[in-house]
């Protein structure tokens, strides 16, 4: 039977040759992830699973990562208490990939960078943007804390095999159009629930030429159209990246692609030559328009460059190229969040951090920062922020009467200089 | 959620389309995970008096894509702790749906739900029979039964017990 790459990966993890869309399966998990927000609830549920009578045990301490990236460095007493609780759990069960203190980076950049996720895997994370890793040709999806607790306890997750929407990207990319613009345009086309419960498989000549980081940006936002996972078949770009992060050549597995004749519930073609730099207006990621089509100047109070969507080195390079020799507008706070310590170090070596400082940007530690309204850049009533992040929901970055606009890092950098949303 | 819970009865609190988990419980409250605290702040971004308006047993009726966004289980936990006994929506975002099933918060999909109920309508739900009664409008709505696999999780009140009994 012909299957999509997602079906094939799931089938292999429940010892079947074929799984059908809609079927419920119990699948083996290769890697499990949680953060400082989702871990405390998961820990409580984990102990409940074992109850009084059984000795609690983590299925495989080497396959678990806990990353304290949301509210760190501890933003207040409650966060400090939670992180202490989670740290004690990580130590007690000798969790191998526990990231705290100076090791912290944004989880979805940290795991690929450390070679912890690889093509063909099933990765389950208590964070909705776990779908990011699909850019490497694996099945990864976000769950809640109880699902994750069950993964910790048993190494298994229940899954309903998703139907797949194939999205084919054609045409030539316009200037300053990146993965972010493609995925925003896609979400606009299909809507914030357009792929609910489904897989989006990103294909076509444009994807083949896209950098691994632009690919990560796209699969990262699969959840913003409701998708269970986003996936891209691994190719030479994937293998080169893996070689860099893992230090050895990844063994290419020929089965890791969709069969000809695999069943898709929908096929959508996107002509990229019609896509220009995008901005998603408040309060849904589907509200994107071409920046050049904005009728009025939208003045902003803050720019955020970072997050699991656009905190990669490539994003910082793009922003720095715009900001070099220019000053951030005096009415704008421009916040930079390198996604990981390694990215931070490389940005330092390449002089990007110096460029940012000279421009008047604020350099922050590698965390999620204000993306989810945690800390380090919260908005006041009536304030507007342009961010390279992934969500612009009501109150997402602070006061419920504040506004978030989403864009790529080049638009963000130009806008920081101008003081209003601009692509040049 | 126990399918034999036949006495779900309360008044309707209506929500629009695309209610995201930041609206249900914003990040500023995620530095704690105790149920009562989360319940006190449930949906306050939508209506600051939500908690004063709802009584134990009340039912949320929402449009499409309820619970979209973050995977925070704090969202269904907050709803459950606020006293809401069931969420009826035209559709649910998948992580929220899973989380609700996993922690035992009844969630039911119903076509055109927004049009079928007004704010404060009296409603009675019988999950075992798959029936929702709008007592105010004197209307009965059939709901799709849950798939067999989910019924197993539901029948033991959530995923913790299911895992304990079947997976350890």
Coordinates of C-alpha atoms in Angstrom, one line a residue:
Chain A
X1 CA 0.0 0.0 0.0
X2 CA 1.2 3.5 -0.8
X3 CA 1.8 5.7 2.1
X4 CA 2.9 9.3 3.0
X5 CA 6.1 9.8 4.8
X6 CA 4.1 10.5 8.0
X7 CA 2.2 7.3 7.7
X8 CA 5.4 5.3 7.1
X9 CA 7.1 6.8 10.2
X10 CA 4.1 6.1 12.4
X11 CA 3.8 2.6 11.0
X12 CA 7.4 1.8 11.9
X13 CA 6.9 2.9 15.4
X14 CA 4.0 0.6 16.0
X15 CA 5.5 -2.4 14.2
X16 CA 3.1 -2.3 11.3
X17 CA 3.7 -2.1 7.6
X18 CA 0.8 0.1 7.0
X19 CA -1.3 2.5 9.0
X20 CA -4.5 4.2 7.7
X21 CA -5.5 7.8 8.3
X22 CA -8.0 7.9 11.1
X23 CA -6.6 4.7 12.8
X24 CA -5.7 5.0 16.5
X25 CA -2.3 3.5 17.4
X26 CA 0.1 3.3 20.3
X27 CA 3.4 4.4 19.0
X28 CA 6.9 4.2 20.4
X29 CA 8.6 7.5 21.1
X30 CA 12.2 8.2 20.2
X31 CA 12.5 11.5 22.1
X32 CA 10.4 13.4 24.6
X33 CA 10.6 17.1 25.4
X34 CA 9.1 19.5 27.9
X35 CA 9.8 23.0 29.2
X36 CA 9.5 24.9 32.5
X37 CA 5.8 25.7 31.9
X38 CA 4.6 22.2 31.0
X39 CA 6.9 20.1 33.2
X40 CA 5.4 20.9 36.6
X41 CA 2.0 19.5 35.6
X42 CA 3.6 16.6 33.8
X43 CA 5.6 15.7 36.9
X44 CA 2.5 15.6 39.1
X45 CA 0.7 13.4 36.5
X46 CA 3.8 11.2 36.2
X47 CA 3.7 10.4 40.0
X48 CA -0.1 9.7 39.8
X49 CA 0.5 7.1 37.1
X50 CA 2.6 5.1 39.4
X51 CA 0.5 5.8 42.5
X52 CA 1.5 4.6 45.9
X53 CA 2.2 1.0 45.0
X54 CA 4.6 1.3 42.1
X55 CA 8.1 2.7 41.9
X56 CA 8.2 5.6 39.5
X57 CA 10.6 5.1 36.6
X58 CA 11.4 7.1 33.5
X59 CA 11.3 4.9 30.3
X60 CA 14.7 6.0 29.1
X61 CA 16.6 9.0 30.7
X62 CA 18.7 9.4 27.6
X63 CA 15.6 10.1 25.4
X64 CA 14.2 12.9 27.5
X65 CA 15.0 16.6 27.3
X66 CA 13.7 19.2 29.8
X67 CA 14.5 22.8 28.8
X68 CA 13.8 25.7 31.2
X69 CA 13.4 28.3 28.5
X70 CA 10.1 30.1 29.0
X71 CA 10.4 32.0 32.3
X72 CA 14.2 31.9 32.8
X73 CA 16.3 33.5 34.1
X74 CA 13.6 33.0 36.8
X75 CA 11.2 36.0 36.3
X76 CA 9.6 35.9 39.7
X77 CA 9.2 33.8 42.9
X78 CA 6.5 31.5 41.5
X79 CA 8.7 30.7 38.4
X80 CA 11.7 30.1 40.6
X81 CA 9.6 27.7 42.7
X82 CA 8.4 25.8 39.6
X83 CA 11.9 25.6 38.2
X84 CA 13.3 24.3 41.5
X85 CA 10.6 21.6 41.5
X86 CA 11.4 20.7 37.9
X87 CA 15.2 20.7 38.5
X88 CA 14.7 18.3 41.4
X89 CA 12.8 15.9 39.2
X90 CA 15.4 16.1 36.5
X91 CA 18.2 15.4 39.0
X92 CA 16.2 12.6 40.7
X93 CA 15.7 10.7 37.5
X94 CA 19.1 11.7 36.0
X95 CA 17.5 13.2 32.9
X96 CA 20.3 13.3 30.4
X97 CA 19.3 16.4 28.4
X98 CA 18.4 18.8 31.2
X99 CA 19.1 22.4 30.1
X100 CA 19.2 25.0 32.9
X101 CA 21.4 28.0 33.7
X102 CA 23.9 28.9 30.9
X103 CA 22.9 25.8 28.9
X104 CA 19.4 27.2 28.2
X105 CA 18.3 28.0 24.7
X106 CA 15.0 28.0 23.0
X107 CA 14.0 24.3 23.0
X108 CA 13.2 23.9 19.3
X109 CA 16.5 25.3 18.3
X110 CA 18.4 23.6 21.0
X111 CA 17.3 20.0 20.2
X112 CA 18.2 20.0 16.5
X113 CA 21.5 21.9 17.2
X114 CA 22.5 19.2 19.6
X115 CA 21.7 16.4 17.2
X116 CA 19.0 15.0 19.4
X117 CA 16.3 14.6 16.7
X118 CA 16.8 12.9 13.4
X119 CA 15.0 11.9 10.3
X120 CA 12.5 9.1 10.7
X121 CA 12.0 9.7 14.5
X122 CA 8.8 10.2 16.5
X123 CA 9.3 13.2 18.8
X124 CA 6.7 14.2 21.3
X125 CA 6.9 17.4 23.2
X126 CA 4.8 19.2 25.7
X127 CA 5.0 22.4 23.7
X128 CA 2.8 23.2 20.7
X129 CA 5.8 24.2 18.5
X130 CA 7.3 20.7 18.8
X131 CA 6.2 20.4 15.1
X132 CA 9.3 22.4 14.2
X133 CA 11.5 19.3 13.9
X134 CA 9.4 18.0 11.0
X135 CA 11.8 20.1 8.8
X136 CA 14.3 17.2 9.2
X137 CA 11.9 14.6 7.9
X138 CA 10.5 13.2 11.2
X139 CA 7.1 13.1 12.9
X140 CA 7.0 15.5 15.8
X141 CA 3.9 16.9 17.5
X142 CA 2.9 18.9 20.5
X143 CA 0.9 17.4 23.3
X144 CA -0.1 18.5 26.9
X145 CA 1.5 17.6 30.1
X146 CA -0.5 14.4 30.8
X147 CA 0.4 12.9 27.4
X148 CA 4.0 13.7 28.1
X149 CA 3.9 12.2 31.6
X150 CA 2.6 8.9 29.9
X151 CA 5.6 9.1 27.5
X152 CA 8.0 9.5 30.4
X153 CA 6.4 6.6 32.2
X154 CA 5.9 4.2 29.3
X155 CA 7.8 5.4 26.2
X156 CA 4.5 5.4 24.2
X157 CA 2.0 7.9 22.9
X158 CA -1.5 7.3 21.5
X159 CA -1.9 8.9 18.1
X160 CA -4.7 9.1 15.6
X161 CA -3.0 8.7 12.2
X162 CA -3.5 12.0 10.5
X163 CA -4.7 12.7 6.9
X164 CA -2.1 14.7 4.9
X165 CA -2.5 17.9 2.9
X166 CA 0.2 18.2 0.3
X167 CA 1.3 21.8 -0.2
X168 CA 3.4 22.4 -3.3
X169 CA 5.4 25.6 -3.5
X170 CA 6.3 26.7 -7.1
X171 CA 7.8 29.7 -8.7
X172 CA 10.6 32.1 -7.9
X173 CA 11.1 33.8 -4.6
X174 CA 10.8 37.6 -4.5
X175 CA 13.3 39.7 -2.8
X176 CA 13.3 39.4 1.0
X177 CA 10.8 36.6 1.0
X178 CA 11.7 33.7 3.3
X179 CA 10.2 30.7 4.9
X180 CA 8.3 33.0 7.3
X181 CA 6.5 34.7 4.4
X182 CA 5.7 31.4 2.7
X183 CA 4.1 29.9 5.8
X184 CA 2.2 33.1 6.7
X185 CA 0.8 33.2 3.2
X186 CA -0.1 29.5 3.5
X187 CA -1.9 30.0 6.8
X188 CA -3.8 32.9 5.2
X189 CA -4.8 30.6 2.4
X190 CA -6.1 27.7 4.5
X191 CA -7.0 29.5 7.7
X192 CA -6.0 29.0 11.4
X193 CA -7.9 25.7 11.5
X194 CA -7.4 24.7 7.9
X195 CA -5.2 21.7 8.7
X196 CA -6.7 20.8 12.1
X197 CA -5.8 17.2 13.0
X198 CA -3.9 16.9 9.7
X199 CA -0.4 16.7 8.5
X200 CA 0.9 19.4 6.1
X201 CA 3.6 18.0 3.9
X202 CA 5.6 20.8 2.3
X203 CA 7.0 20.1 -1.1
X204 CA 8.0 21.6 -4.4
X205 CA 10.9 23.2 -6.1
X206 CA 10.9 26.2 -3.7
X207 CA 11.2 24.0 -0.6
X208 CA 14.0 22.0 -2.2
X209 CA 16.0 25.3 -2.5
X210 CA 15.1 26.6 0.9
X211 CA 17.7 26.7 3.7
X212 CA 17.2 24.3 6.6
X213 CA 16.4 27.3 8.8
X214 CA 13.7 28.7 6.6
X215 CA 12.3 25.2 6.6
X216 CA 12.3 25.1 10.4
X217 CA 10.4 28.4 10.4
X218 CA 7.8 26.8 8.2
X219 CA 7.3 23.6 10.1
X220 CA 7.4 25.6 13.3
X221 CA 4.2 27.4 12.3
X222 CA 2.4 24.2 11.1
X223 CA 0.4 24.4 14.4
X224 CA -0.8 27.9 13.5
X225 CA -3.1 26.3 10.9
X226 CA -4.0 23.6 13.4
X227 CA -1.8 20.9 11.9
X228 CA -0.7 17.9 13.9
X229 CA 2.7 18.0 12.2
X230 CA 4.5 19.6 9.4
X231 CA 7.0 17.6 7.4
X232 CA 9.5 17.9 4.7
X233 CA 11.2 15.0 3.0
X234 CA 14.9 14.9 4.0
X235 CA 17.3 15.8 1.2
X236 CA 20.9 16.9 0.7
X237 CA 20.2 20.2 2.6
X238 CA 19.0 18.1 5.6
X239 CA 21.9 15.8 5.5
X240 CA 24.4 18.6 5.3
X241 CA 22.9 20.2 8.4
X242 CA 22.8 16.9 10.3
X243 CA 26.5 16.4 9.5
X244 CA 27.3 19.8 10.9
X245 CA 25.4 19.2 14.2
X246 CA 26.1 15.5 14.6
X247 CA 29.7 15.5 13.4
X248 CA 29.1 12.5 11.2
X249 CA 27.3 11.7 8.0
X250 CA 23.7 10.6 8.6
X251 CA 22.9 7.3 6.9
X252 CA 20.4 8.1 4.2
X253 CA 17.3 5.8 4.5
X254 CA 15.7 5.4 1.2
X255 CA 12.2 4.6 2.7
X256 CA 12.0 8.2 4.1
X257 CA 9.8 9.7 1.5
X258 CA 6.2 9.6 0.4
X259 CA 5.3 6.8 -2.0
X260 CA 4.1 7.7 -5.4
X261 CA 0.3 7.2 -5.3
X262 CA 0.1 7.9 -1.5
X263 CA -3.3 9.3 -0.5
X264 CA -3.6 13.0 0.2
X265 CA -6.9 14.6 1.5
X266 CA -6.0 17.7 -0.4
X267 CA -3.3 19.2 -2.7
X268 CA -2.7 22.9 -2.7
X269 CA -0.4 24.7 -5.1
X270 CA 1.2 28.0 -4.0
X271 CA 2.7 30.3 -6.6
X272 CA 5.6 31.9 -4.6
X273 CA 6.3 34.5 -7.2
X274 CA 3.1 36.2 -6.1
X275 CA 4.2 36.4 -2.4
X276 CA 5.9 39.5 -1.1
X277 CA 7.2 40.2 2.4
X278 CA 4.2 39.5 4.8
X279 CA 2.9 41.0 8.0
X280 CA 0.2 39.2 10.0
X281 CA -2.1 41.8 11.6
X282 CA -3.7 41.3 15.0
X283 CA -5.1 39.0 16.3
X284 CA -4.6 35.8 14.3
X285 CA -1.7 34.5 12.2
X286 CA -4.0 34.1 9.2
X287 CA -4.4 37.9 8.9
X288 CA -1.4 38.4 6.8
X289 CA -1.1 41.0 4.0
X290 CA 1.8 42.2 1.8
X291 CA 3.7 44.8 3.8
X292 CA 3.8 47.0 0.6
X293 CA -0.1 46.9 0.6
X294 CA -0.5 48.5 4.0
X295 CA -2.5 51.7 3.4
X296 CA -1.6 53.5 6.6
X297 CA 1.7 53.7 8.5
X298 CA 1.5 51.4 11.5
X299 CA 3.7 52.9 14.1
X300 CA 5.3 50.4 16.6
X301 CA 6.7 50.6 20.1
X302 CA 8.7 47.4 20.0
X303 CA 10.4 45.0 17.7
X304 CA 11.3 41.4 18.8
X305 CA 13.8 39.4 16.7
X306 CA 14.1 35.9 18.0
X307 CA 12.0 32.8 19.1
X308 CA 11.7 29.2 17.9
X309 CA 10.4 30.6 14.7
X310 CA 13.1 33.1 13.7
X311 CA 15.9 33.1 16.3
X312 CA 18.4 31.2 14.1
X313 CA 21.8 32.5 13.1
X314 CA 20.5 33.1 9.6
X315 CA 17.8 35.3 11.0
X316 CA 20.3 37.4 13.0
X317 CA 22.5 37.8 10.0
X318 CA 19.6 39.0 7.9
X319 CA 18.6 41.5 10.6
X320 CA 22.2 42.7 11.2
X321 CA 22.6 43.3 7.5
X322 CA 19.7 45.7 7.5
X323 CA 20.8 47.4 10.8
X324 CA 24.5 47.8 10.0
X325 CA 25.3 51.5 10.2
X326 CA 21.8 52.5 11.1
X327 CA 20.1 53.4 14.3
X328 CA 16.9 52.0 15.8
X329 CA 14.2 54.6 15.8
X330 CA 14.1 56.4 19.2
X331 CA 10.5 55.5 19.7
X332 CA 11.1 51.8 19.3
X333 CA 12.6 49.2 21.7
X334 CA 14.3 46.6 19.5
X335 CA 14.9 43.3 21.4
X336 CA 17.2 40.6 20.1
X337 CA 17.0 37.0 21.3
X338 CA 19.6 34.6 19.8
X339 CA 17.8 31.2 20.1
X340 CA 20.7 29.3 21.7
X341 CA 24.0 30.0 23.5
X342 CA 25.9 28.6 20.4
X343 CA 24.0 31.0 18.1
X344 CA 24.8 33.8 20.5
X345 CA 28.5 33.0 20.4
X346 CA 28.6 32.7 16.6
X347 CA 26.7 36.0 16.3
X348 CA 29.3 37.5 18.6
X349 CA 32.2 36.1 16.5
X350 CA 30.7 37.4 13.3
X351 CA 30.2 40.9 14.7
X352 CA 26.4 40.8 14.6
X353 CA 26.0 41.5 18.3
X354 CA 28.3 44.6 17.9
X355 CA 26.1 45.7 15.0
X356 CA 23.0 45.3 17.1
X357 CA 24.5 47.2 20.0
X358 CA 25.7 50.0 17.8
X359 CA 22.2 50.3 16.4
X360 CA 20.7 50.6 19.8
X361 CA 19.2 47.1 20.1
X362 CA 18.8 45.3 23.5
X363 CA 20.5 41.9 23.6
X364 CA 18.7 39.3 25.6
X365 CA 19.6 35.8 26.9
X366 CA 18.6 32.9 24.7
X367 CA 15.0 32.3 25.9
X368 CA 11.4 32.6 24.7
X369 CA 11.3 36.1 26.3
X370 CA 8.2 38.1 25.5
X371 CA 6.9 35.8 22.7
X372 CA 4.3 34.3 25.0
X373 CA 4.0 37.3 27.3
X374 CA 6.4 35.7 29.8
X375 CA 8.9 38.5 30.5
X376 CA 11.7 40.6 29.0
X377 CA 9.6 42.9 26.8
X378 CA 6.0 42.9 27.9
X379 CA 3.6 45.4 26.2
X380 CA 1.6 48.1 27.9
X381 CA -2.0 49.0 27.1
X382 CA -2.3 50.2 23.5
X383 CA 1.3 49.4 22.6
X384 CA 2.2 47.6 19.3
X385 CA 5.0 45.2 18.7
X386 CA 6.3 43.8 15.4
X387 CA 7.8 40.3 16.2
X388 CA 9.4 37.5 14.2
X389 CA 7.5 35.1 16.6
X390 CA 4.6 32.9 15.7
X391 CA 1.4 34.1 17.5
X392 CA -0.4 37.4 17.6
X393 CA -3.3 36.4 19.7
X394 CA -5.1 38.9 22.0
X395 CA -2.8 39.7 24.9
X396 CA -0.1 37.3 23.7
X397 CA 2.8 39.7 24.5
X398 CA 1.2 41.6 27.5
X399 CA -1.8 43.8 28.0
X400 CA -5.0 42.5 26.4
X401 CA -5.3 45.9 24.6
X402 CA -1.8 45.6 23.1
X403 CA -1.2 44.4 19.6
X404 CA 1.3 41.9 18.0
X405 CA 2.2 41.9 14.3
X406 CA 4.2 39.0 12.8
X407 CA 6.9 39.3 10.1
X408 CA 10.3 38.0 8.9
X409 CA 13.5 39.4 10.4
X410 CA 14.3 41.7 7.5
X411 CA 10.9 43.5 7.8
X412 CA 11.4 43.6 11.5
X413 CA 14.8 45.2 11.2
X414 CA 13.6 47.8 8.6
X415 CA 10.6 48.6 10.8
X416 CA 12.8 49.1 13.9
X417 CA 14.8 51.8 12.0
X418 CA 11.7 53.5 10.5
X419 CA 9.5 53.3 13.5
X420 CA 6.6 51.9 11.5
X421 CA 6.1 48.6 9.7
X422 CA 8.2 48.7 6.5
X423 CA 9.9 46.3 4.1
X424 CA 12.6 48.7 3.1
Chain B
X1 CA -14.7 12.3 32.1
X2 CA -17.0 9.5 32.9
X3 CA -19.6 8.6 30.3
X4 CA -22.0 7.7 33.0
X5 CA -22.1 11.3 34.2
X6 CA -25.7 11.8 33.3
X7 CA -26.3 14.8 35.4
X8 CA -24.4 17.5 33.5
X9 CA -26.8 20.4 33.8
X10 CA -26.3 24.1 33.9
X11 CA -26.6 27.3 31.9
X12 CA -24.7 28.2 28.8
X13 CA -21.7 30.6 28.6
X14 CA -21.1 31.4 25.0
X15 CA -17.7 31.9 23.4
X16 CA -16.8 33.0 19.9
X17 CA -14.7 31.2 17.2
X18 CA -10.9 30.6 17.7
X19 CA -10.8 31.0 21.5
X20 CA -7.1 30.4 22.0
X21 CA -5.4 29.0 25.1
X22 CA -3.8 32.5 25.8
X23 CA -7.3 33.8 26.2
X24 CA -8.4 30.8 28.3
X25 CA -5.4 31.3 30.6
X26 CA -2.6 33.8 29.7
X27 CA 1.1 33.2 30.3
X28 CA 1.2 35.5 33.3
X29 CA -0.6 32.8 35.3
X30 CA 1.5 29.9 34.1
X31 CA 4.1 30.4 36.8
X32 CA 1.8 28.3 39.0
X33 CA 0.1 25.0 38.3
X34 CA -2.5 24.6 41.1
X35 CA -6.0 24.1 39.8
X36 CA -7.8 26.5 42.0
X37 CA -5.6 29.4 41.1
X38 CA -5.8 28.7 37.4
X39 CA -9.6 28.3 37.7
X40 CA -9.9 31.8 39.3
X41 CA -8.3 33.4 36.2
X42 CA -10.1 31.3 33.6
X43 CA -11.2 33.2 30.5
X44 CA -10.8 36.6 32.2
X45 CA -9.3 38.1 29.0
X46 CA -12.7 37.4 27.4
X47 CA -14.8 38.4 30.3
X48 CA -13.3 39.7 33.5
X49 CA -16.3 38.5 35.4
X50 CA -16.3 35.0 33.9
X51 CA -15.8 33.3 37.3
X52 CA -18.5 35.3 39.0
X53 CA -20.9 34.6 36.1
X54 CA -20.6 30.9 36.0
X55 CA -21.8 28.4 38.6
X56 CA -20.8 24.8 39.1
X57 CA -22.2 22.6 36.3
X58 CA -22.4 25.4 33.7
X59 CA -21.5 24.6 30.1
X60 CA -19.4 26.5 27.6
X61 CA -20.8 26.7 24.0
X62 CA -18.3 27.9 21.5
X63 CA -17.7 28.3 17.8
X64 CA -15.0 26.6 15.7
X65 CA -11.4 25.9 16.7
X66 CA -11.9 26.2 20.4
X67 CA -8.6 25.9 22.3
X68 CA -6.2 26.7 19.5
X69 CA -2.6 27.7 20.1
X70 CA -0.4 26.6 22.9
X71 CA -0.3 23.1 24.3
X72 CA -0.7 24.3 27.9
X73 CA -2.8 21.8 29.8
X74 CA -3.4 24.7 32.2
X75 CA -6.3 25.7 29.8
X76 CA -8.6 22.7 30.3
X77 CA -7.5 22.5 33.9
X78 CA -8.6 26.1 34.4
X79 CA -11.9 25.5 32.7
X80 CA -12.6 22.4 34.8
X81 CA -11.6 24.2 38.0
X82 CA -13.8 27.1 37.2
X83 CA -16.8 24.8 37.6
X84 CA -17.6 24.3 33.9
X85 CA -18.9 20.8 33.5
X86 CA -18.6 20.4 29.7
X87 CA -17.4 22.3 26.6
X88 CA -19.6 22.1 23.5
X89 CA -17.9 23.5 20.3
X90 CA -18.3 23.4 16.6
X91 CA -14.7 22.1 16.5
X92 CA -11.7 21.9 18.8
X93 CA -8.1 22.4 18.2
X94 CA -6.5 19.0 18.5
X95 CA -4.1 19.5 21.4
X96 CA -6.8 21.1 23.5
X97 CA -9.2 18.2 22.7
X98 CA -6.6 15.6 23.7
X99 CA -5.8 17.4 26.9
X100 CA -9.4 17.7 27.8
X101 CA -10.0 14.0 27.3
X102 CA -6.8 13.2 29.1
X103 CA -7.7 15.1 32.2
X104 CA -11.4 14.2 32.2
X105 CA -13.0 17.4 31.1
X106 CA -16.0 16.5 28.9
X107 CA -15.7 18.0 25.4
X108 CA -18.4 17.5 22.7
X109 CA -18.4 18.5 19.1
X110 CA -21.7 19.8 17.7
X111 CA -22.3 21.3 14.3
X112 CA -23.7 24.8 14.4
X113 CA -23.4 24.9 18.2
X114 CA -23.2 28.7 18.2
X115 CA -26.5 29.0 16.5
X116 CA -28.3 26.5 18.6
X117 CA -27.7 28.1 22.0
X118 CA -28.0 31.6 23.5
X119 CA -26.2 32.9 26.5
X120 CA -27.7 31.5 29.7
X121 CA -29.9 28.9 28.0
X122 CA -30.5 25.9 30.4
X123 CA -28.8 22.8 29.0
X124 CA -28.7 19.2 30.0
X125 CA -26.2 16.7 28.6
X126 CA -26.4 12.9 28.7
X127 CA -23.0 11.7 27.5
X128 CA -23.9 8.0 27.7
X129 CA -26.9 8.5 25.4
X130 CA -25.1 11.1 23.3
X131 CA -27.9 13.7 23.8
X132 CA -27.8 17.4 24.5
X133 CA -31.1 19.0 25.6
X134 CA -31.6 22.8 25.3
X135 CA -34.3 23.1 28.0
X136 CA -34.9 26.8 27.3
X137 CA -35.5 26.2 23.6
X138 CA -37.0 22.8 24.1
X139 CA -34.7 21.2 21.5
X140 CA -32.7 18.0 21.5
X141 CA -29.4 17.5 19.7
X142 CA -27.7 14.2 19.0
X143 CA -23.9 14.0 19.3
X144 CA -21.5 11.7 17.5
X145 CA -20.3 8.9 19.8
X146 CA -16.6 8.9 20.7
X147 CA -14.4 6.5 18.8
X148 CA -13.8 3.2 20.6
X149 CA -10.2 4.0 21.5
X150 CA -11.2 7.3 23.2
X151 CA -14.1 5.6 25.0
X152 CA -11.5 3.4 26.7
X153 CA -9.6 6.4 28.0
X154 CA -12.8 8.2 28.9
X155 CA -14.3 5.1 30.7
X156 CA -11.4 5.2 33.2
X157 CA -11.6 8.9 33.8
X158 CA -8.6 9.9 31.8
X159 CA -5.2 9.0 30.5
X160 CA -3.4 8.6 33.9
X161 CA -5.6 5.7 34.9
X162 CA -5.6 4.3 31.4
X163 CA -1.8 4.3 31.4
X164 CA -1.6 2.8 34.9
X165 CA -4.0 0.0 34.0
X166 CA -2.8 -0.8 30.4
X167 CA 0.7 0.5 29.8
X168 CA 2.9 0.0 32.8

